[in-house]
Coordinates of C-alpha atoms and ligand atoms in Angstrom, one line a residue:
Chain A
X1 CA -13.3 -22.9 8.9
X2 CA -11.7 -19.7 7.7
X3 CA -12.7 -17.9 4.5
X4 CA -10.5 -17.8 1.4
X5 CA -11.2 -15.3 -1.3
X6 CA -10.2 -14.3 -4.9
X7 CA -11.1 -11.0 -6.5
X8 CA -11.1 -10.1 -10.2
X9 CA -11.7 -7.0 -12.2
X10 CA -15.3 -6.9 -13.5
X11 CA -15.0 -7.1 -17.3
X12 CA -15.7 -9.2 -20.3
X13 CA -12.6 -11.3 -19.8
X14 CA -13.6 -12.3 -16.3
X15 CA -17.3 -12.9 -16.8
X16 CA -16.9 -16.5 -17.9
X17 CA -14.2 -17.1 -15.2
X18 CA -16.5 -15.8 -12.5
X19 CA -19.4 -17.9 -13.8
X20 CA -17.3 -21.0 -13.9
X21 CA -16.0 -20.5 -10.3
X22 CA -19.6 -19.8 -9.0
X23 CA -20.8 -23.1 -10.6
X24 CA -17.9 -25.2 -9.4
X25 CA -18.0 -23.8 -5.9
X26 CA -21.7 -23.7 -4.8
X27 CA -20.6 -22.7 -1.3
X28 CA -18.9 -19.5 -2.6
X29 CA -20.5 -16.0 -2.2
X30 CA -20.1 -13.3 -4.8
X31 CA -19.6 -9.7 -3.6
X32 CA -19.8 -7.0 -6.2
X33 CA -18.1 -3.7 -5.7
X34 CA -17.4 -0.9 -8.2
X35 CA -15.3 -2.3 -11.1
X36 CA -14.6 -5.6 -9.2
X37 CA -16.0 -8.9 -7.9
X38 CA -14.8 -10.6 -4.8
X39 CA -15.6 -14.2 -4.3
X40 CA -15.5 -15.6 -0.7
X41 CA -15.6 -19.2 0.2
X42 CA -15.4 -21.2 3.4
X43 CA -12.3 -23.2 3.6
X44 CA -11.5 -23.9 0.0
X45 CA -12.1 -22.5 -3.6
X46 CA -11.2 -24.3 -6.8
X47 CA -10.8 -22.7 -10.3
X48 CA -11.1 -25.3 -13.0
X49 CA -9.6 -24.9 -16.4
X50 CA -12.1 -27.2 -18.1
X51 CA -15.1 -25.2 -16.8
X52 CA -13.7 -21.9 -18.1
X53 CA -12.8 -23.5 -21.5
X54 CA -16.4 -24.7 -21.8
X55 CA -17.7 -21.2 -21.5
X56 CA -15.0 -19.5 -23.6
X57 CA -15.1 -22.1 -26.4
X58 CA -11.2 -22.0 -26.6
X59 CA -8.2 -23.3 -24.8
X60 CA -7.4 -21.5 -21.6
X61 CA -4.2 -21.4 -19.6
X62 CA -4.8 -20.9 -15.9
X63 CA -1.9 -18.5 -15.8
X64 CA -4.1 -16.1 -17.9
X65 CA -5.9 -15.5 -14.6
X66 CA -3.1 -13.2 -13.6
X67 CA -4.1 -10.6 -16.2
X68 CA -7.4 -9.6 -14.3
X69 CA -6.6 -10.9 -10.8
X70 CA -6.9 -8.3 -8.1
X71 CA -6.2 -10.2 -4.9
X72 CA -6.6 -13.5 -3.1
X73 CA -6.0 -15.2 0.2
X74 CA -5.1 -18.7 1.3
X75 CA -2.5 -21.2 0.3
X76 CA -2.2 -21.8 -3.4
X77 CA -1.9 -25.0 -5.3
X78 CA -1.6 -24.6 -9.0
X79 CA -1.5 -27.4 -11.6
X80 CA -2.2 -27.3 -15.4
X81 CA -5.9 -28.1 -14.7
X82 CA -6.8 -26.6 -11.4
X83 CA -6.0 -23.5 -9.2
X84 CA -6.9 -24.1 -5.6
X85 CA -7.0 -21.8 -2.5
X86 CA -7.3 -23.2 1.0
X87 CA -6.6 -22.6 4.7
X88 CA -5.3 -25.4 6.9
X89 CA -7.2 -24.1 10.0
Chain B
X1 CA 17.7 -41.1 -40.9
X2 CA 16.8 -40.4 -37.3
X3 CA 13.1 -39.7 -36.6
X4 CA 12.6 -37.6 -33.6
X5 CA 9.2 -37.9 -32.0
X6 CA 8.0 -34.4 -31.1
X7 CA 8.9 -33.8 -27.5
X8 CA 6.0 -33.6 -25.1
X9 CA 5.5 -30.2 -23.7
X10 CA 6.6 -29.9 -20.0
X11 CA 3.9 -29.7 -17.4
X12 CA 3.7 -26.7 -15.2
X13 CA 5.7 -28.1 -12.3
X14 CA 8.5 -29.6 -14.4
X15 CA 8.8 -26.4 -16.4
X16 CA 9.1 -24.4 -13.3
X17 CA 11.8 -26.8 -12.0
X18 CA 13.8 -26.5 -15.2
X19 CA 13.5 -22.8 -15.6
X20 CA 14.4 -21.9 -11.9
X21 CA 16.4 -24.5 -10.1
X22 CA 17.7 -25.8 -13.4
X23 CA 19.3 -22.5 -14.1
X24 CA 21.2 -22.4 -10.8
X25 CA 24.7 -23.6 -10.3
X26 CA 27.1 -24.5 -7.5
X27 CA 30.0 -22.0 -7.2
X28 CA 33.5 -23.7 -7.6
X29 CA 36.1 -21.0 -7.0
X30 CA 34.3 -18.6 -4.6
X31 CA 33.0 -19.4 -1.2
X32 CA 29.2 -19.2 -0.7
X33 CA 29.6 -16.9 2.3
X34 CA 31.4 -14.4 0.1
X35 CA 28.8 -14.5 -2.6
X36 CA 25.9 -14.1 -0.2
X37 CA 27.4 -11.9 2.6
X38 CA 24.1 -10.8 4.2
X39 CA 22.5 -14.3 4.5
X40 CA 23.3 -15.1 8.1
X41 CA 23.8 -11.9 10.2
X42 CA 20.1 -11.5 11.2
X43 CA 20.2 -14.8 13.0
X44 CA 17.8 -16.6 10.7
X45 CA 18.9 -20.2 10.1
X46 CA 18.3 -21.9 6.7
X47 CA 19.4 -25.4 6.3
X48 CA 18.0 -26.3 2.9
X49 CA 17.1 -23.7 0.3
X50 CA 15.7 -26.4 -2.0
X51 CA 12.7 -26.8 0.3
X52 CA 11.5 -23.4 -1.0
X53 CA 8.3 -23.8 -3.1
X54 CA 7.0 -21.0 -5.2
X55 CA 3.3 -21.9 -5.5
X56 CA 2.6 -19.8 -8.6
X57 CA 5.3 -21.6 -10.6
X58 CA 5.5 -18.7 -13.0
X59 CA 8.6 -18.8 -15.1
X60 CA 10.3 -15.8 -16.8
X61 CA 9.0 -16.6 -20.3
X62 CA 5.4 -16.7 -19.1
X63 CA 6.0 -13.6 -16.9
X64 CA 7.0 -11.5 -19.9
X65 CA 4.1 -12.7 -21.9
X66 CA 1.5 -11.8 -19.3
X67 CA 3.1 -8.6 -18.2
X68 CA 3.2 -7.4 -21.8
X69 CA -0.5 -8.1 -22.1
X70 CA -1.2 -6.1 -19.0
X71 CA 0.8 -3.1 -20.3
X72 CA -0.9 -3.1 -23.6
X73 CA -4.3 -3.0 -21.9
X74 CA -3.2 -0.4 -19.5
X75 CA -1.8 2.1 -21.9
X76 CA -4.7 1.7 -24.3
X77 CA -7.1 2.8 -21.5
X78 CA -4.8 5.6 -20.1
X79 CA -4.4 7.1 -23.6
X80 CA -8.2 6.9 -24.3
X81 CA -8.9 8.4 -20.9
X82 CA -6.5 11.3 -21.6
X83 CA -7.6 11.8 -25.2
X84 CA -11.3 12.2 -24.2
X85 CA -10.5 14.6 -21.3
X86 CA -11.6 11.9 -18.9
X87 CA -10.5 14.0 -15.9
X88 CA -13.6 16.1 -16.3
X89 CA -15.7 13.0 -15.5
X90 CA -14.5 12.7 -11.9
X91 CA -17.3 13.3 -9.3
X92 CA -15.9 16.7 -8.2
X93 CA -12.6 18.3 -8.1
X94 CA -12.0 17.5 -4.4
X95 CA -11.4 14.0 -5.6
X96 CA -8.2 15.0 -7.3
X97 CA -6.5 15.6 -3.9
X98 CA -6.4 11.8 -3.3
X99 CA -4.5 11.5 -6.6
X100 CA -2.0 14.1 -5.4
X101 CA -1.5 12.3 -2.1
X102 CA -1.0 9.0 -4.0
X103 CA 1.5 10.4 -6.4
X104 CA 3.6 12.1 -3.8
X105 CA 3.3 9.5 -1.1
X106 CA 2.9 6.1 -2.7
X107 CA 4.4 6.1 -6.2
X108 CA 8.0 6.8 -4.9
X109 CA 7.6 3.8 -2.6
X110 CA 6.9 1.6 -5.6
X111 CA 10.3 2.6 -6.9
X112 CA 11.9 1.8 -3.6
X113 CA 10.2 -1.5 -3.6
X114 CA 11.8 -2.2 -7.0
X115 CA 15.2 -1.5 -5.5
X116 CA 14.5 -3.4 -2.3
X117 CA 13.5 -6.6 -4.2
X118 CA 16.4 -6.3 -6.6
X119 CA 18.7 -6.2 -3.6
X120 CA 17.3 -9.0 -1.6
X121 CA 16.8 -11.1 -4.7
X122 CA 20.5 -10.8 -5.2
X123 CA 21.3 -11.7 -1.6
X124 CA 19.2 -14.9 -1.1
X125 CA 21.2 -18.1 -1.6
X126 CA 18.2 -20.0 -3.0
X127 CA 17.2 -20.0 -6.7
X128 CA 13.4 -20.1 -6.0
X129 CA 13.2 -16.9 -3.9
X130 CA 15.7 -15.2 -6.2
X131 CA 13.5 -15.7 -9.3
X132 CA 10.4 -14.6 -7.3
X133 CA 12.2 -11.5 -6.0
X134 CA 13.4 -10.7 -9.5
X135 CA 9.8 -10.8 -10.9
X136 CA 8.6 -8.6 -8.0
X137 CA 11.4 -6.1 -8.5
X138 CA 10.3 -5.8 -12.2
X139 CA 6.7 -5.5 -11.2
X140 CA 7.5 -2.7 -8.8
X141 CA 9.3 -0.5 -11.3
X142 CA 6.4 -1.1 -13.6
X143 CA 4.0 0.2 -10.9
X144 CA 6.1 3.3 -10.4
X145 CA 6.3 4.0 -14.1
X146 CA 2.6 3.4 -14.9
X147 CA 1.5 5.5 -11.9
X148 CA 3.7 8.4 -13.0
X149 CA 2.5 8.1 -16.6
X150 CA -1.1 7.9 -15.7
X151 CA -1.0 10.7 -13.2
X152 CA 1.1 13.0 -15.4
X153 CA -2.2 13.6 -17.3
X154 CA -3.6 15.3 -14.2
X155 CA -0.5 17.4 -13.8
X156 CA -1.4 19.1 -17.1
X157 CA -4.5 20.5 -15.5
X158 CA -4.3 20.6 -11.7
X159 CA -2.0 21.9 -9.0
X160 CA 0.2 20.1 -6.5
X161 CA 1.5 17.3 -8.8
X162 CA 4.4 19.2 -10.4
X163 CA 7.2 18.2 -8.1
X164 CA 6.2 14.9 -6.6
X165 CA 9.7 13.4 -6.4
X166 CA 11.2 16.5 -4.9
X167 CA 8.4 16.8 -2.3
X168 CA 8.7 13.1 -1.4
X169 CA 12.1 13.7 0.1
X170 CA 11.2 16.8 2.0
X171 CA 7.5 17.5 2.8
X172 CA 6.6 16.8 6.5
X173 CA 3.8 14.3 6.0
X174 CA 5.6 12.5 3.1
X175 CA 8.3 11.6 5.5
X176 CA 5.8 9.1 7.0
X177 CA 5.7 6.8 3.9
X178 CA 9.3 7.6 2.9
X179 CA 10.8 6.7 6.3
X180 CA 8.7 3.5 6.4
X181 CA 10.3 2.2 3.2
X182 CA 13.7 3.5 4.1
X183 CA 13.4 1.7 7.3
X184 CA 12.6 -1.6 5.5
X185 CA 15.2 -1.3 2.9
X186 CA 18.0 -0.7 5.4
X187 CA 17.1 -3.8 7.3
X188 CA 18.6 -7.2 6.4
X189 CA 17.2 -9.3 3.5
X190 CA 15.0 -11.5 5.7
X191 CA 13.6 -8.6 7.7
X192 CA 12.9 -6.8 4.4
X193 CA 10.9 -9.8 3.2
X194 CA 8.9 -10.0 6.4
X195 CA 8.4 -6.2 6.4
X196 CA 7.4 -5.7 2.8
X197 CA 6.6 -9.2 1.4
X198 CA 4.6 -10.4 4.3
X199 CA 3.4 -7.7 6.6
X200 CA 2.8 -5.0 4.0
X201 CA 1.9 -7.1 0.9
X202 CA 0.0 -9.9 2.6
X203 CA -1.6 -8.3 5.6
X204 CA -2.0 -4.6 4.6
X205 CA -1.8 -3.9 0.9
X206 CA -5.4 -5.0 0.2
X207 CA -6.4 -2.0 2.3
X208 CA -4.4 0.4 0.2
X209 CA -5.3 -0.9 -3.3
X210 CA -8.6 -2.7 -3.3
X211 CA -11.2 -0.4 -1.6
X212 CA -9.3 2.7 -2.7
X213 CA -9.0 1.7 -6.3
X214 CA -12.6 0.5 -6.4
X215 CA -13.4 4.0 -4.9
X216 CA -11.4 5.7 -7.8
X217 CA -13.6 3.8 -10.3
X218 CA -16.7 4.8 -8.4
X219 CA -15.6 8.5 -8.6
X220 CA -15.0 8.3 -12.4
X221 CA -11.2 8.2 -12.3
X222 CA -10.6 5.6 -15.0
X223 CA -6.8 6.4 -15.0
X224 CA -6.3 5.5 -11.4
X225 CA -8.7 2.5 -11.6
X226 CA -6.6 1.2 -14.5
X227 CA -3.1 1.6 -13.0
X228 CA -4.4 0.5 -9.6
X229 CA -5.9 -2.8 -10.8
X230 CA -3.0 -3.4 -13.1
X231 CA -0.6 -3.1 -10.2
X232 CA -2.9 -5.2 -8.1
X233 CA -2.9 -8.0 -10.7
X234 CA 0.8 -8.5 -9.7
X235 CA -0.2 -8.3 -6.0
X236 CA -1.6 -11.8 -5.8
X237 CA 1.9 -13.0 -6.7
X238 CA 3.6 -10.8 -4.2
X239 CA 1.2 -11.9 -1.4
X240 CA 2.0 -15.5 -2.2
X241 CA 5.7 -14.8 -2.1
X242 CA 5.2 -13.1 1.3
X243 CA 3.3 -16.1 2.7
X244 CA 5.8 -18.6 1.3
X245 CA 8.7 -16.7 2.9
X246 CA 7.1 -17.0 6.3
X247 CA 6.3 -20.7 6.0
X248 CA 9.7 -21.5 4.6
X249 CA 11.6 -19.6 7.4
X250 CA 9.5 -21.1 10.1
X251 CA 9.8 -24.6 8.8
X252 CA 13.6 -24.4 8.5
X253 CA 14.5 -24.0 12.2
X254 CA 12.5 -23.5 15.4
X255 CA 15.0 -20.7 16.5
X256 CA 13.6 -18.5 13.7
X257 CA 10.2 -18.1 15.4
X258 CA 10.9 -15.4 18.0
X259 CA 12.9 -13.3 15.4
X260 CA 10.0 -13.6 12.9
X261 CA 7.3 -12.8 15.5
X262 CA 9.2 -9.6 16.5
X263 CA 9.4 -8.5 12.9
X264 CA 5.7 -9.3 12.3
X265 CA 4.7 -7.2 15.4
X266 CA 7.0 -4.4 14.3
X267 CA 6.0 -4.2 10.6
X268 CA 2.3 -4.7 11.0
X269 CA 2.3 -1.6 13.2
X270 CA 4.7 0.4 11.0
X271 CA 2.6 -0.4 8.0
X272 CA -0.7 0.3 9.8
X273 CA 0.5 3.8 10.8
X274 CA 1.3 4.6 7.2
X275 CA -2.2 3.5 6.2
X276 CA -3.5 6.4 8.4
X277 CA -3.3 8.4 5.1
X278 CA -5.4 5.8 3.4
X279 CA -8.0 5.8 6.1
X280 CA -8.4 9.6 5.6
X281 CA -8.6 9.2 1.8
X282 CA -11.4 6.7 2.1
X283 CA -13.5 8.5 4.7
X284 CA -12.9 12.1 3.8
X285 CA -11.4 12.6 0.3
X286 CA -13.5 10.4 -2.0
X287 CA -16.6 12.4 -2.8
X288 CA -18.5 9.2 -3.5
X289 CA -17.7 6.6 -0.9
X290 CA -17.6 2.9 -1.4
X291 CA -16.7 1.5 2.0
X292 CA -15.5 3.1 5.2
X293 CA -12.0 2.7 6.6
X294 CA -13.5 0.8 9.5
X295 CA -15.3 -1.6 7.2
X296 CA -12.3 -2.2 5.1
X297 CA -10.2 -2.9 8.2
X298 CA -12.8 -5.4 9.3
X299 CA -12.9 -7.2 6.0
X300 CA -9.2 -7.2 5.1
X301 CA -7.5 -7.3 8.4
X302 CA -9.9 -8.8 11.0
X303 CA -11.5 -11.4 8.8
X304 CA -8.8 -12.1 6.2
X305 CA -5.8 -11.4 8.4
X306 CA -7.5 -13.4 11.2
X307 CA -7.7 -16.4 8.9
X308 CA -4.1 -16.0 8.0
X309 CA -2.9 -15.9 11.6
X310 CA -5.1 -18.8 12.6
X311 CA -3.4 -20.8 9.9
X312 CA 0.1 -19.7 11.0
X313 CA -0.7 -20.7 14.6
X314 CA 0.6 -24.2 13.8
X315 CA 4.1 -22.6 13.6
X316 CA 3.6 -20.8 16.9
X317 CA 3.0 -17.4 15.3
X318 CA 0.5 -15.2 17.1
X319 CA -1.6 -12.3 15.8
X320 CA 0.5 -9.1 16.3
X321 CA -0.1 -7.5 19.7
X322 CA -0.9 -4.1 18.1
X323 CA -4.1 -5.6 16.7
X324 CA -5.8 -4.8 20.0
X325 CA -4.8 -1.1 19.8
X326 CA -5.8 -0.9 16.2
X327 CA -9.2 -2.3 17.1
X328 CA -9.6 0.6 19.6
X329 CA -8.5 3.1 17.0
X330 CA -10.6 2.1 14.1
X331 CA -13.5 4.4 15.1
X332 CA -11.2 7.4 15.3
X333 CA -8.2 7.1 13.0
X334 CA -9.5 8.8 9.8
X335 CA -11.3 11.6 11.8
X336 CA -8.2 12.5 13.8
X337 CA -6.0 12.4 10.7
X338 CA -8.3 14.6 8.6
X339 CA -8.6 17.1 11.5
X340 CA -4.8 17.3 11.6
X341 CA -4.5 18.0 7.8
X342 CA -7.3 20.5 8.0
X343 CA -5.3 22.3 10.7
X344 CA -2.1 22.2 8.6
X345 CA -3.8 22.9 5.3
X346 CA -1.4 25.8 4.7
X347 CA 1.6 23.5 4.6
X348 CA 0.2 20.6 2.5
X349 CA 0.5 20.2 -1.2
X350 CA -3.2 19.4 -1.5
X351 CA -6.5 21.0 -0.5
X352 CA -8.5 20.3 2.6
X353 CA -12.1 21.1 3.4
X354 CA -15.0 20.5 5.9
X355 CA -17.2 17.7 4.6
X356 CA -20.7 18.5 3.3
X357 CA -23.8 17.7 5.4
X358 CA -24.7 14.5 3.6
X359 CA -21.1 13.4 3.9
X360 CA -21.2 14.0 7.7
X361 CA -24.4 11.9 7.8
X362 CA -22.6 9.1 6.0
X363 CA -19.8 9.3 8.5
X364 CA -22.2 9.3 11.4
X365 CA -23.9 6.1 10.0
X366 CA -20.5 4.4 9.5
X367 CA -19.2 5.5 12.8
X368 CA -22.2 5.6 15.2
X369 CA -20.0 5.3 18.3
X370 CA -17.7 8.2 17.6
X371 CA -18.5 10.6 14.8
X372 CA -21.4 12.6 16.2
X373 CA -20.0 12.6 19.7
X374 CA -16.4 13.6 19.0
X375 CA -15.8 14.8 15.5
X376 CA -19.0 16.4 14.0
X377 CA -19.1 19.2 16.5
X378 CA -15.4 20.1 15.7
X379 CA -16.0 20.1 11.9
X380 CA -19.1 22.2 12.3
X381 CA -17.3 24.7 14.4
X382 CA -14.5 24.9 11.8
X383 CA -17.1 25.4 9.1
X384 CA -18.7 28.3 11.0
X385 CA -15.4 29.9 11.6
X386 CA -14.6 29.7 7.9
X387 CA -17.9 31.2 7.0
X388 CA -17.0 34.2 9.1
X389 CA -13.8 34.5 7.2
X390 CA -11.7 32.9 10.0
X391 CA -10.7 29.7 8.3
X392 CA -8.3 28.2 10.9
X393 CA -4.7 27.4 9.9
X394 CA -2.4 26.1 12.6
X395 CA 1.0 27.8 12.5
X396 CA 2.7 25.9 15.3
X397 CA 4.6 22.9 14.2
X398 CA 3.6 19.7 15.8
X399 CA 5.7 17.3 17.8
X400 CA 6.4 14.1 15.8
X401 CA 6.7 10.5 16.8
X402 CA 10.4 9.4 16.5
X403 CA 9.4 6.1 14.9
X404 CA 6.5 6.6 12.6
X405 CA 7.1 10.4 12.1
X406 CA 3.4 11.2 12.3
X407 CA 2.4 14.3 14.4
X408 CA 1.3 13.2 17.9
X409 CA -2.3 13.3 16.9
X410 CA -3.5 9.9 18.1
X411 CA -5.4 9.5 21.4
X412 CA -5.0 7.1 24.3
X413 CA -6.3 3.6 23.5
X414 CA -9.8 3.7 24.9
X415 CA -9.9 7.4 25.6
X416 CA -10.5 9.6 22.5
X417 CA -10.3 12.8 24.5
X418 CA -6.7 12.5 25.5
X419 CA -3.7 12.7 23.3
X420 CA -1.3 9.7 23.7
X421 CA 2.3 10.7 24.6
X422 CA 5.1 8.3 25.4
X423 CA 8.8 9.2 25.9
X424 CA 12.2 7.5 26.3
X425 CA 15.5 8.9 27.6
X426 CA 18.4 7.6 25.6
X427 CA 22.0 8.7 25.8
X428 CA 21.1 12.1 27.2
X429 CA 18.3 12.8 24.7
X430 CA 14.6 12.7 25.0
X431 CA 12.6 10.9 22.4
X432 CA 8.8 11.1 21.9
X433 CA 6.3 8.5 20.6
X434 CA 2.7 8.3 19.5
X435 CA 2.1 4.9 21.1
X436 CA 3.4 2.0 23.1
X437 CA 4.2 0.2 19.9
X438 CA 6.3 2.9 18.3
X439 CA 8.1 3.3 21.7
X440 CA 8.8 -0.4 21.8
X441 CA 10.2 -0.4 18.3
X442 CA 12.6 2.4 19.2
X443 CA 13.7 0.7 22.5
X444 CA 14.7 -2.4 20.6
X445 CA 16.7 -0.6 18.0
X446 CA 17.5 2.9 19.4
X447 CA 20.7 3.3 17.3
X448 CA 18.6 3.1 14.1
X449 CA 15.8 5.4 15.1
X450 CA 17.8 8.1 16.8
X451 CA 18.8 8.9 13.2
X452 CA 15.3 9.7 12.0
X453 CA 15.1 12.7 9.8
X454 CA 12.1 14.4 11.5
X455 CA 10.8 17.3 9.4
X456 CA 9.8 19.5 12.3
X457 CA 13.2 19.2 13.9
X458 CA 14.8 19.9 10.6
X459 CA 12.7 23.0 10.1
X460 CA 13.6 24.3 13.6
X461 CA 17.3 23.5 12.9
X462 CA 17.1 25.7 9.8
X463 CA 17.7 22.9 7.3
X464 CA 14.5 23.3 5.3
X465 CA 14.9 26.8 3.8
X466 CA 16.1 27.5 0.3
X467 CA 19.8 27.9 0.0
X468 CA 21.0 31.4 0.9
X469 CA 18.0 32.1 3.1
X470 CA 18.8 34.5 6.0
X471 CA 16.5 33.6 8.9
X472 CA 17.7 36.6 10.9
X473 CA 16.6 39.1 8.2
X474 CA 13.9 41.6 9.0
X475 CA 10.4 40.2 8.5
X476 CA 11.6 36.6 7.8
X477 CA 8.6 34.4 7.2
X478 CA 9.6 30.8 8.1
X479 CA 6.5 29.2 6.6
X480 CA 7.0 30.9 3.3
X481 CA 10.6 29.8 3.3
X482 CA 9.7 26.2 4.1
X483 CA 7.1 26.1 1.3
X484 CA 9.7 27.4 -1.2
X485 CA 12.1 24.7 -0.1
X486 CA 9.3 22.2 -0.7
X487 CA 8.6 23.8 -4.2
X488 CA 5.0 24.3 -3.0
X489 CA 3.4 27.4 -4.3
X490 CA 1.4 29.3 -1.7
X491 CA -2.2 30.0 -2.6
X492 CA -2.1 27.5 -5.5
X493 CA -1.1 24.1 -4.1
X494 CA -2.2 24.6 -0.5
X495 CA -5.1 26.0 1.6
X496 CA -8.8 25.2 1.5
X497 CA -10.4 23.6 -1.5
X498 CA -13.0 26.4 -1.3
X499 CA -11.7 29.2 -3.5
X500 CA -8.9 27.2 -5.0
X501 CA -7.7 27.4 -8.6
X502 CA -8.5 23.7 -9.0
X503 CA -12.0 24.3 -8.0
X504 CA -12.5 27.2 -10.3
X505 CA -10.8 25.6 -13.3
X506 CA -12.7 22.3 -12.9
X507 CA -16.0 24.2 -12.8
X508 CA -15.2 26.2 -15.9
X509 CA -13.9 23.3 -17.9
X510 CA -16.8 21.0 -16.9
X511 CA -19.2 23.7 -17.9
X512 CA -17.5 23.9 -21.3
X513 CA -17.7 20.2 -21.6
X514 CA -21.5 19.9 -20.9
X515 CA -22.7 23.2 -22.6
X516 CA -22.2 25.2 -25.7
X517 CA -20.4 28.3 -24.7
Ligands
FE2_601 FE1 3.8 -2.3 -6.2
FE2_602 FE1 4.5 6.5 16.1

């Protein structure tokens, strides 16, 4: 299975997002570099709105991810509740 | 009285449908071929533009909202950085040379990307790609503007940044990035999308922005970190557009495959050659290093690009042929490039230097198979020469590759001791190439590449002197005249970092910032 990844700026906005992703994707690995965090995962990675909202204590629109997003790889599927990255092979 | 129940808010997918496809219309009094004149000549067959899916489903209203937020954050940081003299916090003044190369070489490309996406966005007959290209076109002009704004702060204090736009169109090494984008923008709309949207954005842009911008942060340059990551926040959308373009074209018609494969092969190589400058920035120009060029290549091309091409194999797409050559070059690229700039340090608008001993040790650890054997001895020799007052400046102009416009500095694949030369005879002229790949690109489209504006040829033809120059005059100094034409001030903008005005000023100002004087 190929690896997908998503990378965010490391700041206070992204801390709860990164925590939520790590908990929802136990197979993911966090790679910290200066000012950024890159999250690698075999095959598939899911970002869940509800998990982020739980940590933030407010409503969250998944499109807010764009503000601190650095890069990603994989096919994207985006709904109101989930943002998923995956490779088919 | 009518009672209207409040309308339910649209879900993401419906909203996207209404705000993109829903805004399109069928022409009634003009023919489609007349409205979209460039849509077919490249041979790409599209049967149903409605099959296009933009996975991000970002609509214009949401686009403005999030972009405005990015801009507010960015300018708050840039202003604070400038207000607090943040430039004095960079690791050392050598770092500033990466910023000079970035502003003169990369920022003008952002502007060209803006024009390119505006153009192809107009030319595609489908509403989905038109909206996505419109957004990318706006992103790209934002990148150009924020980079110019952020870096103008450095121009108040340091040399080499004062004429970035003028230089971009003239200076020899800047013709490499400039001609790359000019090549893309003069292609058809589909080729442009494969060139920039797919090959550059998806396959290569991570190498430019991610490790380099992270490196800027590591070297204390908050301005570059901020505009870099802010640009990069749009990049995820651009990469997704690039991937969608490929999937869409390949799913539309099996005849599209060979055309697309040729473009991928061509543009991966063209883009990779431009990244030579980035390889050198990462390994030689960042005083504090985060990751070597080779490591970045392995993570972002071999691992990530590998996953991408494995996925695209179901359409019959193969990993570009040049990947094998690149794998052989990864131990050598940055060292050969820096060696060349060190040689031509009198004709560059930034400073060059020999790395310190601890930096050489870092390079040796990152490049165990090549650095100590081939490159350290040369650098040490240059350092010795400089110590004896004989700092070497090469005065002979190099032969350039007709396709990538880089001096012929690369070695034979698999033999780092022999320069790689290729040539082609075409209509009575002889053309030179740095590699098999640049040669093949030329052979497929010779009428395009015979037109290359090669800086060395232009200098020899007398086209790069200030107006009114008389090259036959007594004591004519061609280098001085070329530098004047570049608006590059001899002794200030060029030569070794050691002894430069930047070095002295930075030392003095930093001293004032940390002591009471
Ligand atoms: Fe850009
Ligand atoms: Fe070349």
